[in-house]
Structure formats: structure tokens, C-alpha cells
PDB file of C-alpha atoms in Angstrom:
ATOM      1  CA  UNK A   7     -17.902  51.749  28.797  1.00 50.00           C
ATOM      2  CA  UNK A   8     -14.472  50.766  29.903  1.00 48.00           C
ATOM      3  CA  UNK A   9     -16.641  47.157  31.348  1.00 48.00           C
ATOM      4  CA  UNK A  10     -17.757  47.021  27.722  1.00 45.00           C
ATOM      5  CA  UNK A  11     -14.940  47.051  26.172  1.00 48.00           C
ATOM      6  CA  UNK A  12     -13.232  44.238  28.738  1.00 44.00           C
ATOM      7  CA  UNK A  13     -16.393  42.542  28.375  1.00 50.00           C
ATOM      8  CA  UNK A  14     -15.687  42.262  24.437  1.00 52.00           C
ATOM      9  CA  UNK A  15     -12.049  41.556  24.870  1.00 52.00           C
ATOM     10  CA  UNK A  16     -12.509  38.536  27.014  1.00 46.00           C
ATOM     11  CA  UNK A  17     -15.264  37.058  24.858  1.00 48.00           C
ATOM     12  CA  UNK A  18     -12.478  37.387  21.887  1.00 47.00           C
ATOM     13  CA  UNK A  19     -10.076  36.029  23.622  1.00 44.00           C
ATOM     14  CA  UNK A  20     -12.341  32.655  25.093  1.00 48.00           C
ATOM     15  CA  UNK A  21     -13.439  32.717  21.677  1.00 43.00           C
ATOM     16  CA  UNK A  22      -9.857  32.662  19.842  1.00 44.00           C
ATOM     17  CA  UNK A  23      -8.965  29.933  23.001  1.00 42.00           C
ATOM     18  CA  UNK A  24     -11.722  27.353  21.834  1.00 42.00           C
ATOM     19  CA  UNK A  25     -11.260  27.740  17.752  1.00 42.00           C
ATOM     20  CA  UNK A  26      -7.727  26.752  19.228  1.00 41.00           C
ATOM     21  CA  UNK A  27      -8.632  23.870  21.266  1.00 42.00           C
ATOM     22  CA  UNK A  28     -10.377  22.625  18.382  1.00 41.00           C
ATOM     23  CA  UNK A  29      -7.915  22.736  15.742  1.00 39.00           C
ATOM     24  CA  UNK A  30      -6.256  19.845  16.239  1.00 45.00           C
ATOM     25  CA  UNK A  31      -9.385  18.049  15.842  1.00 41.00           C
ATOM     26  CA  UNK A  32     -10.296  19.598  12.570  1.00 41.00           C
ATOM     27  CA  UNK A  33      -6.699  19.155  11.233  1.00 38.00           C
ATOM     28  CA  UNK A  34      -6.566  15.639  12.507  1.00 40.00           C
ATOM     29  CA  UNK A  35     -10.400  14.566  10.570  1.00 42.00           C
ATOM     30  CA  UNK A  36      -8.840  16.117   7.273  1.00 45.00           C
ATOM     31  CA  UNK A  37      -5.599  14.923   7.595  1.00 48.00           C
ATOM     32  CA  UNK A  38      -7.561  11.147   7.977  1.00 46.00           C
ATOM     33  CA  UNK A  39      -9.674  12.060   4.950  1.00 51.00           C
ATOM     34  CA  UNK A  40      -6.231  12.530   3.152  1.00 50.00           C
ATOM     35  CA  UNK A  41      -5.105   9.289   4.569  1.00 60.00           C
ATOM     36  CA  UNK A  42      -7.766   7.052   3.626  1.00 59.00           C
ATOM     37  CA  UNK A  43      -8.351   9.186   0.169  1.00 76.00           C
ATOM     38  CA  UNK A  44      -4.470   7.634  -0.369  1.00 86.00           C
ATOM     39  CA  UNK A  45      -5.385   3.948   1.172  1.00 84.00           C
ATOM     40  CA  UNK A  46      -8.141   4.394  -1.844  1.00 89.00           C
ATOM     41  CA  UNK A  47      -5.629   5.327  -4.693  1.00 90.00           C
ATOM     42  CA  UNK A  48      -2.983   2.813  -3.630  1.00 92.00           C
ATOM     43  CA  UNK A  49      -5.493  -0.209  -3.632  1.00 92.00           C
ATOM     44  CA  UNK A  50      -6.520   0.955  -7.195  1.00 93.00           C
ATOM     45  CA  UNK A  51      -3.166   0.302  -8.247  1.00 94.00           C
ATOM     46  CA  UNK A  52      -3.371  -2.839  -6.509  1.00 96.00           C
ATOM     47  CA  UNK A  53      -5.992  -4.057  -8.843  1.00 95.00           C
ATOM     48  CA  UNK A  54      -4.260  -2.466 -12.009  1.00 95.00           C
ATOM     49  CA  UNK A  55      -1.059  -4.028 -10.644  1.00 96.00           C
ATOM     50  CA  UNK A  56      -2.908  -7.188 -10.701  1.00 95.00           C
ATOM     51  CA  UNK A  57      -4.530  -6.832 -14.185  1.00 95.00           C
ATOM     52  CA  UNK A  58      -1.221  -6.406 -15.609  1.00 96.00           C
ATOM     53  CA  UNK A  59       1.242  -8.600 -13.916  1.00 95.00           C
ATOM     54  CA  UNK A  60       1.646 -12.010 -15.258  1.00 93.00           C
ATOM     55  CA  UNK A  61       2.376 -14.785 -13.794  1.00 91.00           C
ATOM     56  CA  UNK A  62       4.121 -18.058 -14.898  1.00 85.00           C
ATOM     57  CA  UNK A  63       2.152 -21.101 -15.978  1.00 80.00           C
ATOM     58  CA  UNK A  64       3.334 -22.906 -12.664  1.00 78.00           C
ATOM     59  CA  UNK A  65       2.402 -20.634 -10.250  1.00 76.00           C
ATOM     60  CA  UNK A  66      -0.430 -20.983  -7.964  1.00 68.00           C
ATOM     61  CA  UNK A  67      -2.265 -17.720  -9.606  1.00 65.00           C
ATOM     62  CA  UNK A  68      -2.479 -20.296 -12.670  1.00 66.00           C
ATOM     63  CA  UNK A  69      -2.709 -23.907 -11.497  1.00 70.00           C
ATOM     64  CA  UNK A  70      -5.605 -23.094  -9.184  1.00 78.00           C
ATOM     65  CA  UNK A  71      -7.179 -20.107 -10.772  1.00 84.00           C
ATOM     66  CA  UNK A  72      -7.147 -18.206  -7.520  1.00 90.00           C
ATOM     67  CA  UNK A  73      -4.597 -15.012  -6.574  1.00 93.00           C
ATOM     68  CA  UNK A  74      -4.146 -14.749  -3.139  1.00 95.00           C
ATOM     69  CA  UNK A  75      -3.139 -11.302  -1.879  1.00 96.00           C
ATOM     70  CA  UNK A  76      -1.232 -12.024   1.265  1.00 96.00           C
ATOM     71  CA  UNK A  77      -1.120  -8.945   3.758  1.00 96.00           C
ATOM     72  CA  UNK A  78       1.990  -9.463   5.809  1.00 96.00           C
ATOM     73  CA  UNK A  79       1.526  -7.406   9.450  1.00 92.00           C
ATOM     74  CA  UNK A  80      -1.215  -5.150   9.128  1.00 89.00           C
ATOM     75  CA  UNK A  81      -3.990  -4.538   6.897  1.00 86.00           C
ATOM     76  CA  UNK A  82      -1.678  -0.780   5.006  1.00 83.00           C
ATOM     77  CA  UNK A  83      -5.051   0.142   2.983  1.00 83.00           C
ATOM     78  CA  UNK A  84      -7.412  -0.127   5.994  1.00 82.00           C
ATOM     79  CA  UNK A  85      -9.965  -2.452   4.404  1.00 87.00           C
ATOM     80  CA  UNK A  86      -9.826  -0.802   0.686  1.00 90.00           C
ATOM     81  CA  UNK A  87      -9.039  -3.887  -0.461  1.00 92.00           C
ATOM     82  CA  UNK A  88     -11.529  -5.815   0.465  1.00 92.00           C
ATOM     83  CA  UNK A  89     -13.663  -4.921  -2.508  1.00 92.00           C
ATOM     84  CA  UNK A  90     -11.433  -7.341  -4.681  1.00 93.00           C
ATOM     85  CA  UNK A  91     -12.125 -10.114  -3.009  1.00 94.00           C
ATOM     86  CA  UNK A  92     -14.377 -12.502  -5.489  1.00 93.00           C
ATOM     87  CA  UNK A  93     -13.066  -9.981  -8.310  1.00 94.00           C
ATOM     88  CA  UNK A  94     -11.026 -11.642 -10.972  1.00 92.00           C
ATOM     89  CA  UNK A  95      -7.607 -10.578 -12.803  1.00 91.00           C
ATOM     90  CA  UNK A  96      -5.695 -12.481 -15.297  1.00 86.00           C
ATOM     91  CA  UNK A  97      -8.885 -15.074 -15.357  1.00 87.00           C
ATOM     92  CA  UNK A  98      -8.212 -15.657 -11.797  1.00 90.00           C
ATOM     93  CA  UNK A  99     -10.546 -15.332  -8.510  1.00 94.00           C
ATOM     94  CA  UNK A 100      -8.994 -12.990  -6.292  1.00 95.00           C
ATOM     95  CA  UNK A 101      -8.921 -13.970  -2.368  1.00 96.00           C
ATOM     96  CA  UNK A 102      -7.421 -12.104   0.706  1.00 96.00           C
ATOM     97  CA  UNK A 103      -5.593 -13.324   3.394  1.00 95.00           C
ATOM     98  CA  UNK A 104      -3.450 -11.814   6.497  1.00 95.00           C
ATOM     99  CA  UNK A 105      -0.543 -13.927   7.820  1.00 95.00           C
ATOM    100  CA  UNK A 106       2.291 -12.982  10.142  1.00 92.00           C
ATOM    101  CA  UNK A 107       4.787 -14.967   9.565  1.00 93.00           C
ATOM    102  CA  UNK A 108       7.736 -15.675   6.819  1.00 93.00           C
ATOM    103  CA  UNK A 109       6.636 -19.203   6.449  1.00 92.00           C
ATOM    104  CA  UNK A 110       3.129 -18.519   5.352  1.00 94.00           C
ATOM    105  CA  UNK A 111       3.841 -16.825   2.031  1.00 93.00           C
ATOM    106  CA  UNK A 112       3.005 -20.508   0.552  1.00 89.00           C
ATOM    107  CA  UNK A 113       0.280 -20.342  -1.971  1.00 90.00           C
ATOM    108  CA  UNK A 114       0.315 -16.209  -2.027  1.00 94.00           C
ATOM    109  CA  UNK A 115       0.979 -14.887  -5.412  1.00 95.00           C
ATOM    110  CA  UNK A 116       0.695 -11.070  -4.450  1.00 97.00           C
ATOM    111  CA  UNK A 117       2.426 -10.626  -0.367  1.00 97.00           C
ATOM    112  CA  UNK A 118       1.670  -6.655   0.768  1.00 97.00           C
ATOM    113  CA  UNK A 119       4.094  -5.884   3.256  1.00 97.00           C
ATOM    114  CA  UNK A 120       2.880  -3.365   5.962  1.00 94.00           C
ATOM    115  CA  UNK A 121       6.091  -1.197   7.120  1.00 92.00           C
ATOM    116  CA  UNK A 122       5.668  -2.129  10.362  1.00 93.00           C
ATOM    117  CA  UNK A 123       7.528  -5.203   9.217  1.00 94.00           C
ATOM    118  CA  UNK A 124      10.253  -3.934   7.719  1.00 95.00           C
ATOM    119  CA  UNK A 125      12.399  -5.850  10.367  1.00 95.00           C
ATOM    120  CA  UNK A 126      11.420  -8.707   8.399  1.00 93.00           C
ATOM    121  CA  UNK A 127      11.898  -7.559   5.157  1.00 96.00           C
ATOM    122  CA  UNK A 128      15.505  -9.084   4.325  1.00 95.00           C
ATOM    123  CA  UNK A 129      14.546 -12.699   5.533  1.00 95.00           C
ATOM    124  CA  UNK A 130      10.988 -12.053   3.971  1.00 96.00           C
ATOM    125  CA  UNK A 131      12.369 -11.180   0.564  1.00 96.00           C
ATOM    126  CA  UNK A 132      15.515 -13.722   0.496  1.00 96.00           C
ATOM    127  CA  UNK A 133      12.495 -16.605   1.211  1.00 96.00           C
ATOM    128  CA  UNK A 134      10.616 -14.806  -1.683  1.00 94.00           C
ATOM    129  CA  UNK A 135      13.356 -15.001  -4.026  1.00 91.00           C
ATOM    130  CA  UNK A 136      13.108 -16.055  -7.349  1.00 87.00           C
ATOM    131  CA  UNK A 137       9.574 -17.299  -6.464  1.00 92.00           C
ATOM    132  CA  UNK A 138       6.259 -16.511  -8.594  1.00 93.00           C
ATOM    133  CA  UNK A 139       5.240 -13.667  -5.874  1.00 96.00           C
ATOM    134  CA  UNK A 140       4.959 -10.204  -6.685  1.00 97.00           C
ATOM    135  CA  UNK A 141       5.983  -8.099  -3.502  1.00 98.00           C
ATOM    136  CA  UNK A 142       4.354  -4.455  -2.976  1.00 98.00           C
ATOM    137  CA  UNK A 143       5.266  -2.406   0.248  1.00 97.00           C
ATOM    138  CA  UNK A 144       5.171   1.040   1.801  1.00 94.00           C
ATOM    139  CA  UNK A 145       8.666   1.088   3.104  1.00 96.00           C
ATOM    140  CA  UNK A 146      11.093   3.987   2.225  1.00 95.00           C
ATOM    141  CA  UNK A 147      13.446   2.162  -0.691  1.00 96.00           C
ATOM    142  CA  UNK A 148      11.590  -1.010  -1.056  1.00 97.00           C
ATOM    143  CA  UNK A 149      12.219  -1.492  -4.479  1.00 97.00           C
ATOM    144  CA  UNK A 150      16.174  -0.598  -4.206  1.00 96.00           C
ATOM    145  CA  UNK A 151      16.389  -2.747  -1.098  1.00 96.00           C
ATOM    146  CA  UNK A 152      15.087  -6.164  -3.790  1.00 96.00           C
ATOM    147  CA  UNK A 153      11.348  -5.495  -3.689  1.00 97.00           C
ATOM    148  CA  UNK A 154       9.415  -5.421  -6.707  1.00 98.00           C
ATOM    149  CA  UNK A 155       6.870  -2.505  -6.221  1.00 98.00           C
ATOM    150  CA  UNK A 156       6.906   0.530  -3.968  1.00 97.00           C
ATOM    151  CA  UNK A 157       4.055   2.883  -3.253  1.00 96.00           C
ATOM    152  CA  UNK A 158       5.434   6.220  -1.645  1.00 92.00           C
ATOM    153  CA  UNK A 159       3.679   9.573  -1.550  1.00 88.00           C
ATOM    154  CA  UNK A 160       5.930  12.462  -2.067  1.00 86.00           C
ATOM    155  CA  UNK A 161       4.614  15.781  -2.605  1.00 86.00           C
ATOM    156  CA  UNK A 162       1.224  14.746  -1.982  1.00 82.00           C
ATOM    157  CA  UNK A 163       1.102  12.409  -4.840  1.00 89.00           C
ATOM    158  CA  UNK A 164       1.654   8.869  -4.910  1.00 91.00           C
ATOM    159  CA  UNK A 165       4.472   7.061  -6.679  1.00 94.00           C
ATOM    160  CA  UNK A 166       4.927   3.719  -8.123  1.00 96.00           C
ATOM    161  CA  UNK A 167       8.953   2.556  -8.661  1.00 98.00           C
ATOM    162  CA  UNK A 168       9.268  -1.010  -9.862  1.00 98.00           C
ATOM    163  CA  UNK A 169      12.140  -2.965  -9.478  1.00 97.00           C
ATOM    164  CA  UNK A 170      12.334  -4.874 -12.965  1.00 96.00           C
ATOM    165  CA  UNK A 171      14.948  -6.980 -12.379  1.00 96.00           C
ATOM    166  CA  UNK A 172      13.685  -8.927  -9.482  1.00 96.00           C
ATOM    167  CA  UNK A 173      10.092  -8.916 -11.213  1.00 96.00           C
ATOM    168  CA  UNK A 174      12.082 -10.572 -14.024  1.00 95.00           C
ATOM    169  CA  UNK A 175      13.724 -13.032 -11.226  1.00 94.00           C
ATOM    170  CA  UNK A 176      10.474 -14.099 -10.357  1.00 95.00           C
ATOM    171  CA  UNK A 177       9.570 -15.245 -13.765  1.00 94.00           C
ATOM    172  CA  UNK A 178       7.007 -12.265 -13.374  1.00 96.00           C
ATOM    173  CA  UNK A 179       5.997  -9.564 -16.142  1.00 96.00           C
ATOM    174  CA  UNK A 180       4.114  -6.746 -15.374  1.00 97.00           C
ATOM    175  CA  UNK A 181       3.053  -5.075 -18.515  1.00 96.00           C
ATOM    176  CA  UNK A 182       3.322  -1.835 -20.390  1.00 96.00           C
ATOM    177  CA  UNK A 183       0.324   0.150 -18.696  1.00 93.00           C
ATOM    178  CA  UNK A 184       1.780   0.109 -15.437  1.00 95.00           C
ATOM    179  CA  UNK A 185       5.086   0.719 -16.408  1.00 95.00           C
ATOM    180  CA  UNK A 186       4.262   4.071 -17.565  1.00 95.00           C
ATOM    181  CA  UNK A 187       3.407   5.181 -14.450  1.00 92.00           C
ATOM    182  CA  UNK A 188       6.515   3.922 -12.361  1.00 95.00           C
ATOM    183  CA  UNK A 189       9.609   4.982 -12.653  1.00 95.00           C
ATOM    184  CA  UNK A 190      12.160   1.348 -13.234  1.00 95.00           C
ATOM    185  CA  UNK A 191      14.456   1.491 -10.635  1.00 92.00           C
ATOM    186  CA  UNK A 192      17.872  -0.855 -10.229  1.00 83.00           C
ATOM    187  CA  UNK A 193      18.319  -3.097  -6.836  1.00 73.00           C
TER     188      UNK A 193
END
């Protein structure tokens, strides 16, 4: 009886030992479901982002009827974008690029900056300044640090904060719709 019993108590216990060894596994596959459920959501608001910004009459969004989206480092959505490409917004064909460096925001009308570059981000947004680019990042206080749109998640939700005055700056407008769901903040 007594074997029994030790018997049972050492299955439990290999048994407890594996559900352990596997838990990080199962929390790591839902915690990536979470992630690219968010990747999803944020590259919808691209696209509404997109629909409802306008550009000036001189930029290249309007001379050449294309809107490039410029992804500066890497790729933040992982690939959720690439849906839009050959999708149109303000009567424009929408292309993707990636570039790397400062110099290569020529010719982007929308530049997505991955936070891995946020060592870049002063020189990136002084070059930017007061051109027709709208600038959307990731990085914690984007918009108070002179971007124009920053997607954080707090709480488990995400959260759009729009910097109007240096979409104004731009000679940008992004319209009503979106501004409901961002809170305006000052740079």
C-alpha cells in the first residue's frame, strides 16, 4: 500500500514538473497571439490614419498619386501592412518601402518609425520638419517629443495621441474621425 501511495505521489509530482516545463511555452504562443492581434489593430489605424490625413497639393502623395509608407528600422506590424499595398487613400496608390537611413525619407509621405530607432529620432524628426510627412511611431512620448502620431498600448488597449501642432507644421490635416479617437496632445 505504502508503494502505492509513493507510486501516486511521484507520478503527481513528474506530472505537476512537465505542466511546468511547459508553461512558458503556452504563455509565450498566447502572449504572440496578443502581439500580432495588436500589430493587426495598429495597421488598421494605419489605413484610417491614411483615409483621413490630408495632404498638401505639393506633396508627393498628390503630384504623383502614390503614398509611400516609409518603414524606418524594422518592419513594427510584422507584415500587417502589407495588405495596403496597391490599396488607395485620398485617390492615391499606396506603396511600401523600408529604408534605414535619415536621408531616404525623400518621396515618403507616411515614415513609421520602429523604436528600435529612437536614437535617431531627434535628427529624423528635425530633417522631417515642416515637411508634407506624417510621422507614426511606437516610442514612449513620441508625440510630446515633436512626432505627429503615437500608438501605445496601455492597459491592454491601444492608444492614439496626436500631436496637432506639428501635423499643422507640416501643412498636414488629419480629419475629424480620427481625432475622436486620440487624445491632442502639446509638443
Amino acid at each position: 500500500m505504502a508503494i502505492l501511495t509513493l507510486g501516486k505521489k511521484m507520478g503527481a509530482v513528474i506530472s505537476t514538473g512537465i505542466i511546468l516545463c511547459l508553461l512558458p511555452f503556452f504563455v509565450c504562443a498566447e502572449e504572440k497571439t496578443l502581439q500580432l492581434y495588436e500589430h493587426k489593430i495598429k495597421a488598421g489605424l494605419v489605413y484610417n490614419l491614411l483615409k483621413y490625413t490630408t495632404w498638401s497639393k505639393e506633396s508627393p502623395a498628390q503630384t504623383s498619386g502614390k503614398l509611400q509608407i516609409c518603414l524606418f528600422g524594422e518592419d513594427p506590424f510584422d507584415g500587417y501592412l502589407s495588405p495596403l499595398k496597391g490599396r488607395t487613400a485620398q485617390q492615391a496608390l499606396i506603396s511600401i518601402t523600408h529604408i534605414n537611413k535619415v536621408e531616404n525619407t525623400t518621396g515618403c509621405s507616411v515614415v513609421i518609425i520602429h523604436r528600435d530607432q529612437e536614437k535617431n529620432l531627434s535628427a529624423l524628426l528635425q530633417f522631417l520638419q515642416n515637411k508634407n510627412v506624417l510621422t507614426i511611431s511606437d516610442i514612449a512620448q513620441f508625440a510630446q517629443r515633436g512626432g505627429m502620431v503615437e500608438m501605445s498600448k496601455e492597459d491592454e488597449k491601444i492608444n492614439l495621441y496626436i500631436n496637432k501642432n506639428a501635423v499643422n507644421h507640416a501643412g498636414l490635416n488629419i480629419q475629424e474621425p480620427m481625432l475622436k479617437l486620440a487624445k491632442i496632445v502639446a509638443s
